[in-house]
C-alpha cells in the first residue's frame, strides 16, 4: 500500500531446507538480505503431565529451530557484505508460564541464541537483538482463558489495548541505522510501553577453600537466600493495564 515490494514463501522454518529456501527466495528476489526477523511461531499449550512429544517438538522446532535455520542460511550473506540486522522474537513467557513449558523453553532458548549471534557476528557489523512481546495475536488469542464471563471480558479488554501492530515500530527501529548502538539487547514491547530486560548474570559467589561437601554447602546457602528470586508471572511485576 505504501510502495513496498514483497514475495511469499510457503516453506517451513522447522527444517534446514525450509530455512534455506526462505532465504534463497529473498536473495533471488532482491539480490541481498539486510534484515532478518525471526517471527514464526505456534502454540501447543498443555500442562507438563499432559504434553505429548509432538506438542513439545512442534513448538521447539518452529520457534527455536526456526530461528536457527533461517539465521544459518542468512548469516553467510551478511558476513560477506559486512552488514546485517537480526531480530529474534521472544516473549515475556520466556521467564516461565504455567501450561507453556514448550513455549517458555523455546523463547528462552531464542534469547541465548541471539546473545551468541551478537558475540559471533558483531565483528562483521551484524547486530542481533531480541524483542520480547506481551501483545495479543491470533496465536496468543488461542490460549485458554477463564470460562467466567467477567474474567473473559477483562482479558479481552487487556489485550485489545495491546494491538500486535505496536511492536512493529520497535522492530523497524532496530532494523535501521538509527539503532546502530543497540546490539545484544532484550527489549520488551506491550502496547505503548517499551521496557528493557536484564541479562542473566551471577548475583553472588561463594568459595570454600578445599572444596564443598553437601553439609557445608547447605550451611552456606543461607548467604544466597536473600537474593533468591521467586518465579512469578508477568502480571506480578507489571500489574497495571497496558495503555
mmCIF file with all atom_site columns, C-alpha atoms in Angstrom, residues 11 22 86 150 194 200 205 215 217:
data_model
loop_
_atom_site.group_PDB
_atom_site.id
_atom_site.type_symbol
_atom_site.label_atom_id
_atom_site.label_alt_id
_atom_site.label_comp_id
_atom_site.label_asym_id
_atom_site.label_entity_id
_atom_site.label_seq_id
_atom_site.pdbx_PDB_ins_code
_atom_site.Cartn_x
_atom_site.Cartn_y
_atom_site.Cartn_z
_atom_site.occupancy
_atom_site.B_iso_or_equiv
_atom_site.pdbx_formal_charge
_atom_site.auth_seq_id
_atom_site.auth_comp_id
_atom_site.auth_asym_id
_atom_site.auth_atom_id
_atom_site.pdbx_PDB_model_num
ATOM 1 C CA . UNK A 1 11  ? 8.353   -23.373 3.279  1.00 0.00 ? 11  UNK A CA 1
ATOM 2 C CA . UNK A 1 22  ? 13.132  -18.875 2.547  1.00 0.00 ? 22  UNK A CA 1
ATOM 3 C CA . UNK A 1 86  ? 18.768  -9.863  13.004 1.00 0.00 ? 86  UNK A CA 1
ATOM 4 C CA . UNK A 1 150 ? -16.271 -11.176 33.676 1.00 0.00 ? 150 UNK A CA 1
ATOM 5 C CA . UNK A 1 194 ? 8.777   -0.396  25.824 1.00 0.00 ? 194 UNK A CA 1
ATOM 6 C CA . UNK A 1 200 ? 21.244  -13.464 33.174 1.00 0.00 ? 200 UNK A CA 1
ATOM 7 C CA . UNK A 1 205 ? 29.771  -16.012 44.504 1.00 0.00 ? 205 UNK A CA 1
ATOM 8 C CA . UNK A 1 215 ? 26.668  -30.327 54.550 1.00 0.00 ? 215 UNK A CA 1
ATOM 9 C CA . UNK A 1 217 ? 27.179  -26.135 51.108 1.00 0.00 ? 217 UNK A CA 1
#
